[in-house]
Coordinates of C-alpha atoms in Angstrom, one line a residue:
M1 CA 0.0 0.0 0.0
A2 CA 2.3 2.3 -0.1
T3 CA 6.2 5.4 -3.1
T4 CA 7.8 7.0 -5.6
T5 CA 4.8 8.8 -4.6
T6 CA 4.6 9.7 -1.0
C7 CA 2.3 9.6 1.9
S8 CA -0.3 10.9 -0.4
T9 CA 0.0 7.7 -2.3
F10 CA -1.1 6.1 0.9
V11 CA -4.0 8.3 1.7
L12 CA -5.9 9.3 -1.5
P13 CA -6.9 5.9 -2.9
K14 CA -8.0 4.9 0.6
L15 CA -9.7 8.2 1.1
L16 CA -11.5 7.7 -2.2
H17 CA -12.3 4.1 -1.2
S18 CA -13.6 4.9 2.2
T19 CA -15.6 7.9 1.0
F20 CA -17.3 6.4 -2.0
T21 CA -17.7 2.8 -0.8
H22 CA -19.2 3.9 2.5
N23 CA -21.6 6.4 1.0
L24 CA -22.6 4.2 -1.8
N25 CA -22.6 1.0 0.3
L26 CA -20.3 -0.7 -2.1
S27 CA -18.7 -3.0 0.5
S28 CA -19.4 -4.1 4.0
S29 CA -17.2 -5.9 6.4
S30 CA -20.3 -7.7 7.7
S31 CA -21.1 -9.1 4.2
P32 CA -18.4 -11.6 3.1
I33 CA -18.0 -12.1 -0.7
S34 CA -20.1 -15.0 -1.8
R35 CA -20.6 -16.8 -5.1
N36 CA -23.4 -14.4 -5.8
H37 CA -21.2 -11.3 -5.4
P38 CA -21.2 -9.4 -8.7
W39 CA -17.4 -9.6 -9.0
V40 CA -16.9 -13.2 -8.1
S41 CA -17.4 -15.5 -11.1
S42 CA -18.9 -18.8 -10.3
N43 CA -16.7 -20.3 -13.0
S44 CA -13.6 -19.1 -11.2
I45 CA -14.3 -20.5 -7.8
T46 CA -14.5 -24.1 -6.9
S47 CA -16.0 -25.8 -3.9
K48 CA -13.1 -28.0 -2.7
P49 CA -11.6 -28.8 0.6
R50 CA -8.9 -26.3 1.5
R51 CA -6.9 -25.5 4.6
T52 CA -7.6 -22.1 6.3
I53 CA -4.9 -21.4 8.9
S54 CA -5.0 -18.9 11.7
I55 CA -1.7 -17.9 13.3
T56 CA -2.0 -17.1 17.0
S57 CA 1.6 -16.9 18.1
C58 CA 5.2 -17.3 17.0
S59 CA 8.5 -16.6 18.5
I60 CA 10.7 -13.8 17.1
E61 CA 13.6 -15.1 15.0
S62 CA 17.1 -14.7 16.4
L63 CA 18.9 -11.9 14.8
K64 CA 22.4 -12.8 16.1
S65 CA 23.6 -13.5 12.7
I66 CA 22.2 -11.4 9.8
S67 CA 23.2 -11.2 6.2
R68 CA 24.6 -8.0 4.8
V69 CA 22.0 -6.1 2.7
E70 CA 23.3 -4.4 -0.5
T71 CA 21.6 -1.6 -2.5
R72 CA 22.2 -1.7 -6.2
M73 CA 20.8 -0.1 -9.4
W74 CA 19.6 -1.9 -12.5
N75 CA 19.0 -0.4 -15.9
W76 CA 15.6 -1.3 -17.3
K77 CA 14.7 0.0 -20.7
G78 CA 16.8 3.1 -20.0
Y79 CA 15.4 3.7 -16.5
S80 CA 17.4 3.4 -13.3
I81 CA 15.8 0.9 -10.9
R82 CA 16.8 0.6 -7.3
Y83 CA 16.8 -2.9 -5.6
Q84 CA 18.2 -4.4 -2.5
C85 CA 19.7 -7.9 -2.2
A86 CA 21.2 -10.3 0.4
G87 CA 22.0 -14.0 0.7
N88 CA 24.3 -16.2 -1.4
S89 CA 22.5 -19.5 -1.5
G90 CA 19.1 -21.1 -1.5
P91 CA 15.9 -20.4 -3.5
A92 CA 15.5 -16.9 -5.0
L93 CA 12.8 -14.6 -3.4
V94 CA 11.7 -11.3 -4.9
L95 CA 9.8 -9.0 -2.5
V96 CA 7.4 -6.6 -4.1
H97 CA 6.1 -3.6 -2.1
G98 CA 2.7 -2.0 -2.1
F99 CA 1.3 1.4 -3.1
G100 CA 3.2 4.3 -1.7
A101 CA 6.0 2.1 -0.4
N102 CA 9.4 0.8 -1.6
S103 CA 11.9 -1.9 -0.9
D104 CA 12.7 -0.4 2.5
H105 CA 9.3 -1.7 3.6
W106 CA 10.9 -5.2 3.7
R107 CA 13.8 -4.1 5.9
K108 CA 12.7 -6.4 8.7
N109 CA 12.4 -9.4 6.3
I110 CA 15.4 -9.2 3.9
P111 CA 18.2 -10.1 6.4
V112 CA 16.3 -12.8 8.1
L113 CA 15.1 -14.5 4.9
A114 CA 18.6 -14.1 3.5
E115 CA 20.0 -16.6 6.0
S116 CA 18.7 -19.4 3.8
H117 CA 17.6 -17.7 0.6
R118 CA 18.8 -15.3 -2.1
V119 CA 16.6 -12.3 -1.4
F120 CA 15.9 -9.4 -3.8
A121 CA 13.5 -6.5 -3.0
I122 CA 12.8 -4.1 -5.9
D123 CA 11.5 -0.6 -6.2
L124 CA 8.9 -0.7 -8.9
I125 CA 9.3 2.0 -11.5
G126 CA 7.7 5.2 -10.3
Y127 CA 8.3 4.2 -6.6
G128 CA 11.0 4.5 -4.0
Y129 CA 14.4 5.4 -5.5
S130 CA 13.7 4.1 -9.0
D131 CA 13.1 6.6 -11.8
K132 CA 9.8 8.3 -12.0
P133 CA 9.2 9.2 -15.7
N134 CA 6.4 11.7 -16.2
P135 CA 3.4 9.7 -17.6
R136 CA 2.3 12.7 -19.7
E137 CA 5.4 12.5 -21.7
L138 CA 5.1 8.8 -22.5
G139 CA 2.2 8.9 -24.9
D140 CA -1.6 8.5 -24.6
A141 CA -1.6 4.9 -23.2
P142 CA -1.4 4.6 -19.4
F143 CA 2.2 3.8 -18.3
Y144 CA 1.8 3.0 -14.6
T145 CA -0.2 -0.2 -14.9
F146 CA 0.1 -3.7 -13.6
E147 CA 1.1 -4.8 -17.0
T148 CA 4.1 -2.4 -16.9
W149 CA 5.1 -3.5 -13.4
G150 CA 4.5 -7.2 -14.2
A151 CA 6.9 -6.9 -17.2
Q152 CA 9.4 -5.2 -15.0
L153 CA 9.3 -7.9 -12.5
N154 CA 9.8 -10.7 -15.0
D155 CA 12.7 -8.8 -16.7
F156 CA 14.2 -8.3 -13.3
C157 CA 14.2 -12.1 -12.7
T158 CA 15.8 -12.7 -16.1
D159 CA 18.4 -9.9 -16.0
V160 CA 19.3 -9.7 -12.3
V161 CA 18.1 -12.8 -10.4
K162 CA 19.0 -15.0 -13.3
D163 CA 16.7 -17.7 -12.0
K164 CA 13.2 -18.7 -11.3
A165 CA 11.9 -17.0 -8.2
F166 CA 9.2 -17.0 -5.5
F167 CA 7.3 -13.7 -5.4
I168 CA 6.4 -12.3 -1.9
C169 CA 4.0 -9.4 -2.4
N170 CA 2.1 -6.9 -0.3
S171 CA -1.0 -4.9 -1.2
I172 CA -0.9 -3.8 -4.9
G173 CA 2.4 -5.7 -5.2
G174 CA 0.2 -8.8 -5.1
L175 CA -1.4 -7.8 -8.4
V176 CA 2.0 -7.1 -9.8
G177 CA 3.2 -10.6 -8.8
L178 CA 0.0 -12.3 -10.2
Q179 CA 0.3 -10.3 -13.4
A180 CA 3.9 -11.3 -13.9
A181 CA 3.1 -15.0 -13.2
V182 CA 0.3 -14.9 -15.8
A183 CA 2.4 -13.1 -18.4
D184 CA 5.3 -15.6 -18.1
P185 CA 4.5 -18.8 -16.1
S186 CA 8.0 -20.1 -16.6
I187 CA 9.6 -17.6 -14.2
C188 CA 7.5 -17.7 -11.0
K189 CA 7.7 -20.8 -8.7
G190 CA 5.1 -19.6 -6.3
I191 CA 3.4 -16.5 -4.9
M192 CA 2.6 -15.3 -1.5
V193 CA 0.2 -12.4 -1.5
I194 CA -0.1 -10.4 1.8
N195 CA -3.2 -8.3 2.2
I196 CA -3.6 -8.0 -1.6
S197 CA -5.5 -5.0 -2.8
L198 CA -9.1 -5.7 -3.5
R199 CA -9.2 -2.7 -5.9
M200 CA -12.6 -1.6 -4.7
L201 CA -12.3 1.6 -6.8
H202 CA -12.0 -0.4 -10.0
I203 CA -14.6 0.7 -12.5
T204 CA -16.4 -2.7 -12.5
K205 CA -16.9 -2.6 -8.8
Q206 CA -18.6 0.8 -8.8
P207 CA -22.4 1.1 -9.3
W208 CA -23.4 3.1 -12.4
Y209 CA -24.6 6.0 -10.4
G210 CA -21.2 6.4 -8.5
R211 CA -18.9 6.2 -11.5
P212 CA -19.4 9.8 -12.8
L213 CA -18.7 11.2 -9.4
I214 CA -15.6 9.2 -8.9
R215 CA -14.3 9.9 -12.4
S216 CA -14.9 13.7 -11.9
F217 CA -13.1 13.7 -8.6
Q218 CA -10.1 11.8 -10.1
N219 CA -10.0 14.2 -13.1
L220 CA -10.1 17.2 -10.7
L221 CA -7.1 15.9 -8.9
R222 CA -5.1 14.9 -12.0
N223 CA -5.8 17.8 -14.3
T224 CA -6.0 20.8 -12.0
P225 CA -3.8 22.4 -9.4
V226 CA -5.9 20.8 -6.7
G227 CA -4.1 17.5 -7.1
K228 CA -0.6 19.0 -6.6
F229 CA -1.9 21.0 -3.6
F230 CA -3.4 18.0 -2.0
F231 CA -0.2 16.0 -2.6
Q232 CA 1.9 18.7 -0.9
T233 CA -0.4 19.0 2.1
V234 CA -0.1 15.3 2.9
A235 CA 3.6 15.0 2.1
T236 CA 4.6 15.7 5.7
K237 CA 5.9 13.5 8.5
E238 CA 2.7 14.1 10.6
S239 CA 0.4 13.1 7.7
V240 CA 2.4 10.0 6.9
K241 CA 2.5 8.9 10.5
N242 CA -1.3 9.4 10.8
I243 CA -2.0 7.4 7.7
L244 CA 0.3 4.6 8.8
C245 CA -1.4 4.5 12.2
Q246 CA -4.7 3.9 10.3
C247 CA -3.4 0.7 8.6
Y248 CA -1.1 -0.6 11.3
H249 CA -3.1 -2.2 14.1
D250 CA -0.1 -2.1 16.4
T251 CA 0.8 1.6 16.1
S252 CA 3.9 1.1 18.2
Q253 CA 5.4 -0.2 15.0
V254 CA 4.9 3.1 13.3
T255 CA 8.3 4.5 14.1
D256 CA 10.2 7.5 12.9
E257 CA 12.3 5.2 10.8
L258 CA 9.3 3.8 9.0
V259 CA 7.8 7.3 8.4
D260 CA 11.1 8.4 6.9
A261 CA 11.4 5.3 4.7
I262 CA 7.9 6.0 3.2
L263 CA 8.1 9.8 3.0
R264 CA 11.6 10.5 1.8
P265 CA 11.3 8.9 -1.7
G266 CA 7.9 10.6 -2.1
L267 CA 9.6 14.0 -2.0
E268 CA 11.7 13.3 -5.0
P269 CA 11.0 15.0 -8.4
G270 CA 8.3 13.2 -10.3
A271 CA 6.6 11.6 -7.4
A272 CA 3.5 13.8 -7.5
D273 CA 3.0 13.1 -11.2
V274 CA 3.1 9.3 -10.6
F275 CA 0.7 9.6 -7.8
L276 CA -1.8 11.7 -9.7
E277 CA -1.6 9.2 -12.7
F278 CA -2.2 6.2 -10.5
I279 CA -5.3 7.5 -8.8
C280 CA -7.0 7.7 -12.2
Y281 CA -6.1 4.1 -12.9
S282 CA -9.5 2.5 -12.4
D283 CA -9.0 -0.2 -15.1
G284 CA -6.7 -3.1 -15.4
P285 CA -6.8 -6.6 -13.9
L286 CA -8.4 -7.6 -10.7
P287 CA -7.1 -10.4 -8.3
E288 CA -10.2 -12.5 -9.1
E289 CA -9.4 -12.3 -12.8
L290 CA -5.7 -13.2 -12.5
L291 CA -5.9 -16.0 -9.9
P292 CA -7.7 -18.5 -12.1
Q293 CA -4.9 -18.1 -14.7
V294 CA -2.0 -18.6 -12.4
K295 CA -0.1 -21.9 -12.8
C296 CA 2.1 -21.9 -9.7
P297 CA 1.0 -22.4 -6.1
V298 CA -0.3 -19.4 -4.2
V299 CA -0.7 -18.6 -0.5
V300 CA -2.9 -15.8 0.7
V301 CA -2.0 -14.1 4.0
W302 CA -4.3 -11.5 5.6
G303 CA -3.9 -9.4 8.7
D304 CA -7.4 -9.5 10.1
K305 CA -7.4 -5.9 11.4
D306 CA -6.8 -4.4 8.0
P307 CA -9.2 -1.4 7.8
W308 CA -8.6 -0.9 4.1
E309 CA -8.9 -4.5 2.7
P310 CA -11.4 -6.3 5.0
I311 CA -10.6 -9.9 5.6
E312 CA -14.3 -10.8 5.2
L313 CA -13.9 -9.9 1.5
G314 CA -10.5 -11.4 1.1
R315 CA -11.5 -14.8 2.3
A316 CA -13.1 -15.5 -1.1
Y317 CA -9.6 -15.6 -2.7
G318 CA -8.9 -18.7 -0.7
E319 CA -11.4 -20.6 -2.9
F320 CA -9.5 -20.3 -6.1
D321 CA -7.8 -23.4 -7.4
P322 CA -4.1 -22.2 -7.3
V323 CA -4.5 -21.1 -3.6
E324 CA -3.3 -23.8 -1.3
D325 CA -3.8 -21.8 2.0
F326 CA -5.6 -18.8 3.3
I327 CA -3.7 -17.7 6.5
A328 CA -5.3 -15.2 8.8
L329 CA -3.0 -13.2 11.1
P330 CA -4.9 -12.0 14.2
G331 CA -4.4 -8.5 15.5
V332 CA -2.4 -7.4 12.4
G333 CA -3.2 -4.6 9.9
H334 CA -2.5 -4.0 6.2
C335 CA 1.3 -4.5 6.2
P336 CA 2.0 -7.6 8.2
Q337 CA 5.5 -8.0 6.8
D338 CA 6.5 -4.9 8.6
E339 CA 4.1 -4.8 11.5
A340 CA 4.6 -8.5 12.4
P341 CA 7.7 -9.9 10.7
H342 CA 8.0 -12.6 13.4
L343 CA 4.8 -14.0 11.9
V344 CA 5.4 -13.4 8.2
N345 CA 9.1 -14.6 7.9
P346 CA 8.4 -18.2 9.1
L347 CA 5.4 -18.4 6.8
V348 CA 7.6 -17.4 3.8
E349 CA 10.2 -19.9 4.8
S350 CA 7.7 -22.7 5.2
F351 CA 5.9 -21.9 1.8
V352 CA 9.2 -21.8 -0.1
A353 CA 10.5 -25.0 1.5
R354 CA 7.4 -26.9 0.4
H355 CA 7.9 -25.9 -3.2
A356 CA 11.6 -25.3 -3.7
T357 CA 13.5 -27.9 -5.8
V358 CA 17.2 -28.6 -5.5
E359 CA 18.9 -28.0 -8.9
S360 CA 22.1 -29.8 -9.6

């Protein structure tokens, strides 16, 4: 959920979502998605036995010995892309951040997972410390899309990882991982999506009478000075901290270090343009459209205190064929990998161990 855009990248899509879905009664935490829900296809969901796991407790990993994390740059189609890496052996993992975030959001996961894996965390183009090309200078077709980021992820595995990899993804990063796996099934060995974005502002999830209002508001922000003004008002430490405290259930985890990690890249040139472009992105794929096409195993992890992506709606994703587990994390919000790494890291290790193969 989180970048190249800033704290505003956190707040506006969720502001739009909470305003319109509440006023238009588009979603309700008391009404789980069913087979009759308009955006769940009965052809995509099967009724088959499946494990649903709830995590209640887990000890924190020992950090006595941690791998050194390196920051590097990769040239992708002429753009400079920042990534972090650690670990010299084991299966390859690629960690994909959410909207408004960057690879620093995995700072509690990279060194731990690198003890037995080769770990890579990427800043998607337009986010973090990767380049932020102005979308208005790139033609009429949208640039900041899941197709763009999915292609970037697959190219990253080919050029940098040089191996098949497991994708570990948070929020909109989950859609990036799914899109990449669908586009080239030969690269991804498995996907863990953590509180994947439901994309409740997608055009197909809005009632006909709400669409003009949402579109008008998006255009106002994108095409008038109102958008830049709004971006500037929320691009402050206080605003970022308040937004993070909304989506983290344990607000003690919202530290100055975290606030700075989210805010600083969002103050770079171009961040506002990326942000304003993305808030008008109401098209593109949905998780329920991508999941049936995925050929690799998928695990869905969900913090049950997520105020933005309610677990009651997310449980429907556990019914798709590629999904082998739906794992609920009690007392955790939208970014479990950072709020509760002591729960998430062992889940990643267990998932990868089940599906990793030893190559001679």
